[in-house]
Amino acid sequence: MRKTAVLIAGIAIGVYLARQIEANPEAKKALDQAGDKIKTFANAVSDGYREQEAKSAKSATSKRKI
C-alpha cells in the first residue's frame, strides 16, 4: 500500500512540475538547453565507445595474425 501511495505522489508531482515548466518560457528554454547538452554528451560517449571498440577489434585481429 505504501508503494502505491509513493507512486501516486510521484506521478502527481511530475504532472505538477510539467505544468509549471510549460507555463514558464524561461524554464522551458532551460530544460531544452539541458536536453541538448545531455544529447551532445551522450553522442560523445557513444563515439568514444565506438572508437575504443574499433581499436580493440583491430588489436585482437593483429594479435591473431602473429
mmCIF file with all atom_site columns, C-alpha atoms in Angstrom:
data_model
loop_
_atom_site.group_PDB
_atom_site.id
_atom_site.type_symbol
_atom_site.label_atom_id
_atom_site.label_alt_id
_atom_site.label_comp_id
_atom_site.label_asym_id
_atom_site.label_entity_id
_atom_site.label_seq_id
_atom_site.pdbx_PDB_ins_code
_atom_site.Cartn_x
_atom_site.Cartn_y
_atom_site.Cartn_z
_atom_site.occupancy
_atom_site.B_iso_or_equiv
_atom_site.pdbx_formal_charge
_atom_site.auth_seq_id
_atom_site.auth_comp_id
_atom_site.auth_asym_id
_atom_site.auth_atom_id
_atom_site.pdbx_PDB_model_num
ATOM 1  C CA . MET A 1 1  ? 0.000  0.000   0.000   1.00 0.00 ? 1  MET A CA 1
ATOM 2  C CA . ARG A 1 2  ? 2.854  2.359   0.829   1.00 0.00 ? 2  ARG A CA 1
ATOM 3  C CA . LYS A 1 3  ? 4.484  1.745   -2.555  1.00 0.00 ? 3  LYS A CA 1
ATOM 4  C CA . THR A 1 4  ? 1.248  2.636   -4.306  1.00 0.00 ? 4  THR A CA 1
ATOM 5  C CA . ALA A 1 5  ? 0.986  5.885   -2.348  1.00 0.00 ? 5  ALA A CA 1
ATOM 6  C CA . VAL A 1 6  ? 4.568  6.804   -3.228  1.00 0.00 ? 6  VAL A CA 1
ATOM 7  C CA . LEU A 1 7  ? 3.905  6.007   -6.898  1.00 0.00 ? 7  LEU A CA 1
ATOM 8  C CA . ILE A 1 8  ? 0.777  8.160   -6.977  1.00 0.00 ? 8  ILE A CA 1
ATOM 9  C CA . ALA A 1 9  ? 2.582  11.005  -5.199  1.00 0.00 ? 9  ALA A CA 1
ATOM 10 C CA . GLY A 1 10 ? 5.437  10.791  -7.712  1.00 0.00 ? 10 GLY A CA 1
ATOM 11 C CA . ILE A 1 11 ? 3.049  10.939  -10.638 1.00 0.00 ? 11 ILE A CA 1
ATOM 12 C CA . ALA A 1 12 ? 1.232  13.921  -9.125  1.00 0.00 ? 12 ALA A CA 1
ATOM 13 C CA . ILE A 1 13 ? 4.496  15.781  -8.528  1.00 0.00 ? 13 ILE A CA 1
ATOM 14 C CA . GLY A 1 14 ? 5.620  15.016  -12.079 1.00 0.00 ? 14 GLY A CA 1
ATOM 15 C CA . VAL A 1 15 ? 2.388  16.354  -13.558 1.00 0.00 ? 15 VAL A CA 1
ATOM 16 C CA . TYR A 1 16 ? 2.604  19.482  -11.409 1.00 0.00 ? 16 TYR A CA 1
ATOM 17 C CA . LEU A 1 17 ? 6.207  20.159  -12.435 1.00 0.00 ? 17 LEU A CA 1
ATOM 18 C CA . ALA A 1 18 ? 5.423  19.545  -16.108 1.00 0.00 ? 18 ALA A CA 1
ATOM 19 C CA . ARG A 1 19 ? 2.633  22.111  -15.967 1.00 0.00 ? 19 ARG A CA 1
ATOM 20 C CA . GLN A 1 20 ? 4.876  24.625  -14.213 1.00 0.00 ? 20 GLN A CA 1
ATOM 21 C CA . ILE A 1 21 ? 7.588  24.193  -16.835 1.00 0.00 ? 21 ILE A CA 1
ATOM 22 C CA . GLU A 1 22 ? 5.104  24.572  -19.689 1.00 0.00 ? 22 GLU A CA 1
ATOM 23 C CA . ALA A 1 23 ? 3.747  27.777  -18.126 1.00 0.00 ? 23 ALA A CA 1
ATOM 24 C CA . ASN A 1 24 ? 7.193  29.354  -17.702 1.00 0.00 ? 24 ASN A CA 1
ATOM 25 C CA . PRO A 1 25 ? 9.004  30.024  -21.012 1.00 0.00 ? 25 PRO A CA 1
ATOM 26 C CA . GLU A 1 26 ? 12.363 30.556  -19.298 1.00 0.00 ? 26 GLU A CA 1
ATOM 27 C CA . ALA A 1 27 ? 12.134 27.209  -17.533 1.00 0.00 ? 27 ALA A CA 1
ATOM 28 C CA . LYS A 1 28 ? 11.165 25.508  -20.775 1.00 0.00 ? 28 LYS A CA 1
ATOM 29 C CA . LYS A 1 29 ? 14.140 27.102  -22.554 1.00 0.00 ? 29 LYS A CA 1
ATOM 30 C CA . ALA A 1 30 ? 16.494 25.988  -19.769 1.00 0.00 ? 30 ALA A CA 1
ATOM 31 C CA . LEU A 1 31 ? 15.091 22.466  -19.916 1.00 0.00 ? 31 LEU A CA 1
ATOM 32 C CA . ASP A 1 32 ? 15.535 22.357  -23.693 1.00 0.00 ? 32 ASP A CA 1
ATOM 33 C CA . GLN A 1 33 ? 19.135 23.555  -23.362 1.00 0.00 ? 33 GLN A CA 1
ATOM 34 C CA . ALA A 1 34 ? 19.834 20.911  -20.722 1.00 0.00 ? 34 ALA A CA 1
ATOM 35 C CA . GLY A 1 35 ? 18.369 18.272  -23.024 1.00 0.00 ? 35 GLY A CA 1
ATOM 36 C CA . ASP A 1 36 ? 20.614 19.420  -25.864 1.00 0.00 ? 36 ASP A CA 1
ATOM 37 C CA . LYS A 1 37 ? 23.678 19.243  -23.618 1.00 0.00 ? 37 LYS A CA 1
ATOM 38 C CA . ILE A 1 38 ? 22.733 15.745  -22.478 1.00 0.00 ? 38 ILE A CA 1
ATOM 39 C CA . LYS A 1 39 ? 22.310 14.610  -26.089 1.00 0.00 ? 39 LYS A CA 1
ATOM 40 C CA . THR A 1 40 ? 25.698 16.087  -27.009 1.00 0.00 ? 40 THR A CA 1
ATOM 41 C CA . PHE A 1 41 ? 27.338 14.316  -24.078 1.00 0.00 ? 41 PHE A CA 1
ATOM 42 C CA . ALA A 1 42 ? 25.635 11.011  -24.895 1.00 0.00 ? 42 ALA A CA 1
ATOM 43 C CA . ASN A 1 43 ? 26.768 11.249  -28.520 1.00 0.00 ? 43 ASN A CA 1
ATOM 44 C CA . ALA A 1 44 ? 30.349 11.951  -27.421 1.00 0.00 ? 44 ALA A CA 1
ATOM 45 C CA . VAL A 1 45 ? 30.314 8.936   -25.105 1.00 0.00 ? 45 VAL A CA 1
ATOM 46 C CA . SER A 1 46 ? 28.879 6.781   -27.877 1.00 0.00 ? 46 SER A CA 1
ATOM 47 C CA . ASP A 1 47 ? 31.527 7.947   -30.350 1.00 0.00 ? 47 ASP A CA 1
ATOM 48 C CA . GLY A 1 48 ? 34.284 7.270   -27.830 1.00 0.00 ? 48 GLY A CA 1
ATOM 49 C CA . TYR A 1 49 ? 32.916 3.800   -27.167 1.00 0.00 ? 49 TYR A CA 1
ATOM 50 C CA . ARG A 1 50 ? 32.839 3.015   -30.890 1.00 0.00 ? 50 ARG A CA 1
ATOM 51 C CA . GLU A 1 51 ? 36.426 4.249   -31.292 1.00 0.00 ? 51 GLU A CA 1
ATOM 52 C CA . GLN A 1 52 ? 37.626 2.120   -28.405 1.00 0.00 ? 52 GLN A CA 1
ATOM 53 C CA . GLU A 1 53 ? 35.715 -0.889  -29.713 1.00 0.00 ? 53 GLU A CA 1
ATOM 54 C CA . ALA A 1 54 ? 37.314 -0.442  -33.151 1.00 0.00 ? 54 ALA A CA 1
ATOM 55 C CA . LYS A 1 55 ? 40.785 -0.227  -31.577 1.00 0.00 ? 55 LYS A CA 1
ATOM 56 C CA . SER A 1 56 ? 40.134 -3.371  -29.553 1.00 0.00 ? 56 SER A CA 1
ATOM 57 C CA . ALA A 1 57 ? 38.895 -5.247  -32.611 1.00 0.00 ? 57 ALA A CA 1
ATOM 58 C CA . LYS A 1 58 ? 41.931 -4.119  -34.616 1.00 0.00 ? 58 LYS A CA 1
ATOM 59 C CA . SER A 1 59 ? 44.257 -5.156  -31.799 1.00 0.00 ? 59 SER A CA 1
ATOM 60 C CA . ALA A 1 60 ? 42.597 -8.560  -31.483 1.00 0.00 ? 60 ALA A CA 1
ATOM 61 C CA . THR A 1 61 ? 42.853 -9.104  -35.248 1.00 0.00 ? 61 THR A CA 1
ATOM 62 C CA . SER A 1 62 ? 46.547 -8.187  -35.355 1.00 0.00 ? 62 SER A CA 1
ATOM 63 C CA . LYS A 1 63 ? 47.336 -10.499 -32.426 1.00 0.00 ? 63 LYS A CA 1
ATOM 64 C CA . ARG A 1 64 ? 45.704 -13.439 -34.213 1.00 0.00 ? 64 ARG A CA 1
ATOM 65 C CA . LYS A 1 65 ? 47.970 -12.973 -37.241 1.00 0.00 ? 65 LYS A CA 1
ATOM 66 C CA . ILE A 1 66 ? 51.120 -13.319 -35.131 1.00 0.00 ? 66 ILE A CA 1
#
